[in-house]
PDB file of C-alpha atoms and ligand atoms in Angstrom:
ATOM      1  CA  MET A 110      50.534 126.092  66.565  1.00 56.00           C
ATOM      2  CA  SER A 111      50.853 129.615  64.541  1.00 55.00           C
ATOM      3  CA  ARG A 112      53.507 131.409  65.852  1.00 51.00           C
ATOM      4  CA  THR A 113      51.523 134.701  64.477  1.00 52.00           C
ATOM      5  CA  GLU A 114      49.125 133.564  67.059  1.00 57.00           C
ATOM      6  CA  ILE A 115      51.540 133.723  70.144  1.00 59.00           C
ATOM      7  CA  LEU A 116      53.629 136.792  69.515  1.00 57.00           C
ATOM      8  CA  PRO A 117      52.875 139.977  70.643  1.00 63.00           C
ATOM      9  CA  ALA A 118      51.701 142.763  68.230  1.00 64.00           C
ATOM     10  CA  ASN A 119      55.099 144.791  68.338  1.00 67.00           C
ATOM     11  CA  GLN A 120      56.968 141.482  67.590  1.00 63.00           C
ATOM     12  CA  PRO A 121      58.187 140.724  63.889  1.00 60.00           C
ATOM     13  CA  MET A 122      56.057 138.026  62.194  1.00 63.00           C
ATOM     14  CA  LYS A 123      57.533 134.840  62.171  1.00 69.00           C
ATOM     15  CA  THR A 124      56.958 131.334  60.446  1.00 78.00           C
ATOM     16  CA  SER A 125      57.452 128.327  61.949  1.00 95.00           C
ATOM     17  CA  VAL A 126      59.039 125.505  59.434  1.00 97.00           C
ATOM     18  CA  ALA A 127      59.391 121.842  60.029  1.00 98.00           C
ATOM     19  CA  ILE A 128      61.168 119.010  58.273  1.00 98.00           C
ATOM     20  CA  TYR A 129      59.667 115.581  57.988  1.00 98.00           C
ATOM     21  CA  PRO A 130      62.396 113.637  56.965  1.00 98.00           C
ATOM     22  CA  GLY A 131      62.464 109.854  55.721  1.00 97.00           C
ATOM     23  CA  SER A 132      62.625 107.404  53.126  1.00 96.00           C
ATOM     24  CA  PHE A 133      59.204 107.286  52.141  1.00 97.00           C
ATOM     25  CA  ASP A 134      59.197 103.715  50.574  1.00 96.00           C
ATOM     26  CA  PRO A 135      56.380 103.852  50.033  1.00 97.00           C
ATOM     27  CA  VAL A 136      54.349 106.933  52.165  1.00 98.00           C
ATOM     28  CA  THR A 137      52.318 104.879  54.560  1.00 98.00           C
ATOM     29  CA  ASN A 138      48.900 106.137  56.119  1.00 98.00           C
ATOM     30  CA  GLY A 139      50.840 106.330  59.157  1.00 97.00           C
ATOM     31  CA  HIS A 140      53.290 108.785  57.512  1.00 98.00           C
ATOM     32  CA  LEU A 141      50.107 110.918  56.322  1.00 98.00           C
ATOM     33  CA  ASP A 142      48.724 110.724  59.781  1.00 97.00           C
ATOM     34  CA  LEU A 143      51.603 112.328  61.158  1.00 97.00           C
ATOM     35  CA  ILE A 144      51.675 114.991  58.470  1.00 98.00           C
ATOM     36  CA  GLU A 145      48.332 115.902  59.232  1.00 97.00           C
ATOM     37  CA  ARG A 146      49.334 116.280  63.056  1.00 97.00           C
ATOM     38  CA  GLY A 147      51.992 117.758  61.928  1.00 97.00           C
ATOM     39  CA  GLU A 148      50.278 120.424  59.916  1.00 96.00           C
ATOM     40  CA  LYS A 149      48.696 121.920  62.570  1.00 96.00           C
ATOM     41  CA  MET A 150      51.162 122.795  64.494  1.00 96.00           C
ATOM     42  CA  PHE A 151      53.731 124.460  61.900  1.00 96.00           C
ATOM     43  CA  ASP A 152      53.149 127.241  59.537  1.00 96.00           C
ATOM     44  CA  ARG A 153      55.001 125.114  56.832  1.00 97.00           C
ATOM     45  CA  LEU A 154      55.860 121.378  56.916  1.00 98.00           C
ATOM     46  CA  ILE A 155      58.054 119.978  53.904  1.00 98.00           C
ATOM     47  CA  VAL A 156      58.009 116.224  53.837  1.00 98.00           C
ATOM     48  CA  ALA A 157      61.836 115.820  52.622  1.00 98.00           C
ATOM     49  CA  VAL A 158      62.315 112.207  51.306  1.00 98.00           C
ATOM     50  CA  LEU A 159      66.301 111.268  51.430  1.00 97.00           C
ATOM     51  CA  THR A 160      67.767 110.425  48.203  1.00 95.00           C
ATOM     52  CA  ASN A 161      71.463 108.937  48.965  1.00 81.00           C
ATOM     53  CA  LEU A 162      69.783 105.979  50.719  1.00 68.00           C
ATOM     54  CA  GLU A 163      71.877 103.130  51.700  1.00 71.00           C
ATOM     55  CA  LYS A 164      69.085 100.855  51.775  1.00 74.00           C
ATOM     56  CA  ASN A 165      68.122  99.237  48.620  1.00 87.00           C
ATOM     57  CA  PRO A 166      64.785 101.433  47.622  1.00 93.00           C
ATOM     58  CA  LEU A 167      61.559  99.618  46.062  1.00 94.00           C
ATOM     59  CA  PHE A 168      60.325 102.828  44.840  1.00 95.00           C
ATOM     60  CA  SER A 169      62.899 105.486  43.217  1.00 95.00           C
ATOM     61  CA  VAL A 170      62.999 108.649  44.404  1.00 96.00           C
ATOM     62  CA  ALA A 171      61.128 110.313  41.773  1.00 97.00           C
ATOM     63  CA  GLU A 172      58.202 107.857  42.153  1.00 97.00           C
ATOM     64  CA  ARG A 173      58.314 107.874  46.469  1.00 97.00           C
ATOM     65  CA  VAL A 174      57.994 112.119  45.790  1.00 98.00           C
ATOM     66  CA  GLU A 175      55.275 111.542  43.195  1.00 98.00           C
ATOM     67  CA  MET A 176      53.078 109.616  45.556  1.00 98.00           C
ATOM     68  CA  LEU A 177      53.645 111.426  48.631  1.00 98.00           C
ATOM     69  CA  ARG A 178      52.432 114.956  46.619  1.00 98.00           C
ATOM     70  CA  ALA A 179      49.056 112.897  45.365  1.00 98.00           C
ATOM     71  CA  ALA A 180      48.515 111.450  49.163  1.00 98.00           C
ATOM     72  CA  THR A 181      49.422 114.958  50.366  1.00 98.00           C
ATOM     73  CA  ARG A 182      47.597 117.007  47.756  1.00 97.00           C
ATOM     74  CA  THR A 183      44.318 118.318  50.291  1.00 95.00           C
ATOM     75  CA  ILE A 184      46.855 119.109  53.207  1.00 95.00           C
ATOM     76  CA  PRO A 185      47.213 122.776  53.303  1.00 93.00           C
ATOM     77  CA  ASN A 186      50.725 124.305  53.919  1.00 96.00           C
ATOM     78  CA  VAL A 187      52.810 120.728  53.156  1.00 98.00           C
ATOM     79  CA  SER A 188      55.129 120.605  50.573  1.00 98.00           C
ATOM     80  CA  VAL A 189      57.242 117.350  49.385  1.00 98.00           C
ATOM     81  CA  ASP A 190      61.214 117.864  48.240  1.00 98.00           C
ATOM     82  CA  THR A 191      63.952 115.878  48.417  1.00 98.00           C
ATOM     83  CA  PHE A 192      67.550 116.125  50.264  1.00 98.00           C
ATOM     84  CA  SER A 193      70.618 114.403  49.983  1.00 96.00           C
ATOM     85  CA  GLY A 194      73.359 115.089  52.627  1.00 96.00           C
ATOM     86  CA  LEU A 195      72.997 115.923  56.173  1.00 97.00           C
ATOM     87  CA  LEU A 196      69.624 116.796  57.378  1.00 98.00           C
ATOM     88  CA  VAL A 197      70.311 119.523  59.424  1.00 98.00           C
ATOM     89  CA  ASP A 198      72.079 121.423  56.630  1.00 98.00           C
ATOM     90  CA  TYR A 199      69.153 121.110  54.968  1.00 98.00           C
ATOM     91  CA  ALA A 200      67.132 122.036  57.793  1.00 98.00           C
ATOM     92  CA  ARG A 201      69.254 125.509  57.805  1.00 97.00           C
ATOM     93  CA  GLN A 202      68.887 126.090  53.816  1.00 98.00           C
ATOM     94  CA  LYS A 203      64.802 125.891  54.610  1.00 97.00           C
ATOM     95  CA  GLN A 204      64.961 127.877  57.775  1.00 96.00           C
ATOM     96  CA  ALA A 205      63.295 124.997  59.510  1.00 98.00           C
ATOM     97  CA  GLN A 206      63.409 125.535  63.263  1.00 97.00           C
ATOM     98  CA  ALA A 207      61.846 121.976  63.826  1.00 97.00           C
ATOM     99  CA  ILE A 208      62.504 118.337  62.687  1.00 98.00           C
ATOM    100  CA  LEU A 209      59.310 116.048  62.886  1.00 98.00           C
ATOM    101  CA  ARG A 210      59.927 112.439  63.561  1.00 98.00           C
ATOM    102  CA  GLY A 211      56.996 109.570  64.332  1.00 97.00           C
ATOM    103  CA  ILE A 212      57.598 107.233  67.342  1.00 96.00           C
ATOM    104  CA  ARG A 213      55.228 104.504  66.937  1.00 92.00           C
ATOM    105  CA  ALA A 214      56.714 101.669  69.665  1.00 86.00           C
ATOM    106  CA  PHE A 215      59.521 101.660  72.211  1.00 83.00           C
ATOM    107  CA  THR A 216      61.433  99.904  69.899  1.00 85.00           C
ATOM    108  CA  ASP A 217      61.752 103.180  68.100  1.00 91.00           C
ATOM    109  CA  TYR A 218      62.949 105.106  70.766  1.00 93.00           C
ATOM    110  CA  GLU A 219      66.544 104.250  70.671  1.00 94.00           C
ATOM    111  CA  TYR A 220      67.019 105.002  67.162  1.00 95.00           C
ATOM    112  CA  GLU A 221      65.064 108.038  67.266  1.00 97.00           C
ATOM    113  CA  LEU A 222      66.857 109.242  70.570  1.00 97.00           C
ATOM    114  CA  GLN A 223      70.293 108.746  69.001  1.00 97.00           C
ATOM    115  CA  MET A 224      69.590 110.684  65.876  1.00 98.00           C
ATOM    116  CA  ALA A 225      67.839 113.596  67.579  1.00 98.00           C
ATOM    117  CA  LEU A 226      70.843 113.696  69.994  1.00 98.00           C
ATOM    118  CA  MET A 227      73.236 113.698  67.143  1.00 98.00           C
ATOM    119  CA  ASN A 228      71.362 116.137  65.266  1.00 98.00           C
ATOM    120  CA  ARG A 229      71.177 118.844  68.239  1.00 98.00           C
ATOM    121  CA  LYS A 230      74.456 118.414  68.695  1.00 98.00           C
ATOM    122  CA  LEU A 231      75.209 119.324  64.887  1.00 98.00           C
ATOM    123  CA  ALA A 232      72.725 122.183  65.033  1.00 98.00           C
ATOM    124  CA  SER A 233      71.692 123.453  68.704  1.00 97.00           C
ATOM    125  CA  ASP A 234      69.024 125.514  67.515  1.00 95.00           C
ATOM    126  CA  LEU A 235      67.219 122.869  65.957  1.00 97.00           C
ATOM    127  CA  GLU A 236      64.425 121.245  67.857  1.00 97.00           C
ATOM    128  CA  THR A 237      63.294 117.517  67.266  1.00 97.00           C
ATOM    129  CA  VAL A 238      59.495 117.190  67.611  1.00 97.00           C
ATOM    130  CA  PHE A 239      58.003 113.680  68.249  1.00 97.00           C
ATOM    131  CA  LEU A 240      54.681 112.752  67.500  1.00 96.00           C
ATOM    132  CA  MET A 241      52.494 109.521  68.118  1.00 95.00           C
ATOM    133  CA  PRO A 242      50.424 108.250  65.333  1.00 95.00           C
ATOM    134  CA  ALA A 243      46.997 107.103  65.592  1.00 95.00           C
ATOM    135  CA  LEU A 244      46.978 103.615  67.469  1.00 94.00           C
ATOM    136  CA  ALA A 245      46.158 102.049  64.372  1.00 93.00           C
ATOM    137  CA  TYR A 246      49.298 102.420  62.524  1.00 94.00           C
ATOM    138  CA  THR A 247      51.497 101.566  65.190  1.00 93.00           C
ATOM    139  CA  TYR A 248      52.391  98.550  64.011  1.00 93.00           C
ATOM    140  CA  VAL A 249      52.887 100.063  60.424  1.00 95.00           C
ATOM    141  CA  SER A 250      56.227 100.631  58.355  1.00 96.00           C
ATOM    142  CA  SER A 251      57.268 100.968  54.700  1.00 96.00           C
ATOM    143  CA  ARG A 252      59.271  97.972  55.462  1.00 95.00           C
ATOM    144  CA  LEU A 253      56.586  95.872  56.494  1.00 96.00           C
ATOM    145  CA  VAL A 254      54.113  96.971  53.601  1.00 96.00           C
ATOM    146  CA  ARG A 255      56.837  96.288  51.449  1.00 95.00           C
ATOM    147  CA  GLU A 256      57.529  92.577  52.572  1.00 94.00           C
ATOM    148  CA  ILE A 257      53.668  91.428  53.194  1.00 94.00           C
ATOM    149  CA  PHE A 258      52.735  92.698  49.437  1.00 91.00           C
ATOM    150  CA  GLN A 259      56.008  90.883  48.088  1.00 90.00           C
ATOM    151  CA  HIS A 260      54.601  88.120  49.751  1.00 93.00           C
ATOM    152  CA  GLY A 261      50.737  88.452  48.492  1.00 91.00           C
ATOM    153  CA  GLY A 262      49.433  89.411  52.005  1.00 93.00           C
ATOM    154  CA  SER A 263      47.009  92.463  51.501  1.00 94.00           C
ATOM    155  CA  VAL A 264      47.913  95.967  52.724  1.00 95.00           C
ATOM    156  CA  ALA A 265      44.266  97.830  52.208  1.00 94.00           C
ATOM    157  CA  GLY A 266      43.958 100.090  54.856  1.00 95.00           C
ATOM    158  CA  LEU A 267      47.792 100.719  55.549  1.00 96.00           C
ATOM    159  CA  VAL A 268      48.651 102.563  52.765  1.00 97.00           C
ATOM    160  CA  PRO A 269      46.317 104.834  49.841  1.00 97.00           C
ATOM    161  CA  ALA A 270      45.009 103.695  47.448  1.00 96.00           C
ATOM    162  CA  LEU A 271      47.199 104.695  44.465  1.00 97.00           C
ATOM    163  CA  VAL A 272      50.280 103.341  46.444  1.00 97.00           C
ATOM    164  CA  GLU A 273      48.465  99.913  47.001  1.00 96.00           C
ATOM    165  CA  GLU A 274      47.912 100.691  43.101  1.00 95.00           C
ATOM    166  CA  ARG A 275      51.735 101.589  42.543  1.00 96.00           C
ATOM    167  CA  LEU A 276      52.972  98.126  44.660  1.00 95.00           C
ATOM    168  CA  HIS A 277      50.774  96.231  42.230  1.00 92.00           C
ATOM    169  CA  GLN A 278      52.239  97.662  39.150  1.00 93.00           C
ATOM    170  CA  LYS A 279      55.842  97.311  40.728  1.00 88.00           C
ATOM    171  CA  VAL A 280      55.555  93.857  42.465  1.00 83.00           C
ATOM    172  CA  TYR A 281      53.204  91.603  39.776  1.00 81.00           C
ATOM    173  CA  GLN A 282      53.759  93.744  36.537  1.00 78.00           C
ATOM    174  CA  GLY A 283      57.020  93.918  36.881  1.00 69.00           C
ATOM    175  CA  LYS A 284      57.191  98.088  36.007  1.00 61.00           C
ATOM    176  CA  ASN A 285      60.384  99.826  37.062  1.00 62.00           C
TER     177      ASN A 285
HETATM  178  O1  PNS B1113      62.588 106.909  57.347  1.00 69.36           O
HETATM  179  P1  PNS B1113      63.875 106.768  57.715  1.00 69.36           P
HETATM  180  O2  PNS B1113      64.550 105.606  56.826  1.00 69.36           O
HETATM  181  O3  PNS B1113      64.166 106.181  59.125  1.00 69.36           O
HETATM  182  O4  PNS B1113      64.897 108.352  57.630  1.00 69.36           O
HETATM  183  C1  PNS B1113      65.839 108.287  58.641  1.00 69.36           C
HETATM  184  C2  PNS B1113      66.388 109.797  57.654  1.00 69.36           C
HETATM  185  C3  PNS B1113      66.259 110.463  56.323  1.00 69.36           C
HETATM  186  C4  PNS B1113      65.752 110.491  58.701  1.00 69.36           C
HETATM  187  C5  PNS B1113      68.134 110.062  58.350  1.00 69.36           C
HETATM  188  O5  PNS B1113      68.332 108.634  57.627  1.00 69.36           O
HETATM  189  C6  PNS B1113      68.613 111.272  58.155  1.00 69.36           C
HETATM  190  O6  PNS B1113      68.159 112.269  58.417  1.00 69.36           O
HETATM  191  N1  PNS B1113      69.423 110.754  56.908  1.00 69.36           N
HETATM  192  C7  PNS B1113      70.307 112.181  56.933  1.00 69.36           C
HETATM  193  C8  PNS B1113      71.819 111.996  56.775  1.00 69.36           C
HETATM  194  C9  PNS B1113      72.038 112.528  58.239  1.00 69.36           C
HETATM  195  O7  PNS B1113      71.845 113.875  58.535  1.00 69.36           O
HETATM  196  N2  PNS B1113      72.396 112.049  58.926  1.00 69.36           N
HETATM  197  C10 PNS B1113      72.567 112.017  60.586  1.00 69.36           C
HETATM  198  C11 PNS B1113      71.476 111.374  61.289  1.00 69.36           C
HETATM  199  S1  PNS B1113      71.465 112.226  62.850  1.00 69.36           S
END
C-alpha cells in the first residue's frame, strides 16, 4: 500500500520501505511469490541476502545475489542487496519500516515468532509483516530444493529456470 495514497495532502510524503531478508540458497518460486506480494504493499522492497551465514551454503553470496537479481529483474521497485550483522541495524540504515517474512506452514511459526519478537525488542518501531505464499509453494524450501537436486530429483516448477540451470552446473559439473 502506498503511503502517498492514504496520507492527507498536507502531510509530508513518506516512502514505505520493507526488507525481505534471508539466505536464499537458492531463491525459490516461493520466495518470488512472496516478493511479488510484498512489492504491492510497499513503495520499495529490498531483498537482503545475509552474508555471514553459519550454515555451509551451496551457492556463494555473489551467486545468490546474481540469481535473485535475474529472477526479480521485471518486478518494479525491488532491489537486491546483501547485509551482515544485525538485521535491525541494516533496516535502520535503509530507513525501512518493515521486515517481510513468509510463513508457509505451522512449523515456521515458532521460529518466525521468536525472530519477530526479538527484532521488536531490539527495534520497537520496526514491524515484521508475515505473508503466506501461494498454496502451491507452501512445501517449497531452499533446503529441500538443494536436497532433492543433489539426489537426482526434479525441481522443475519449484525454482526459476536459471536456478535450475545453476544447480545443474554446481552439482553435476562441479562448478564453484
Ligand atoms: O532464510 P533464513 O535463513 O531463514 O533467514 C534468516 C535471517 C537471515 C532472516 C536471520 O538469520 C537474520 O535476520 N540474521 C541476521 C542476524 C540477526 O539480526 N539476528 C537476530 C534475529 S532475531
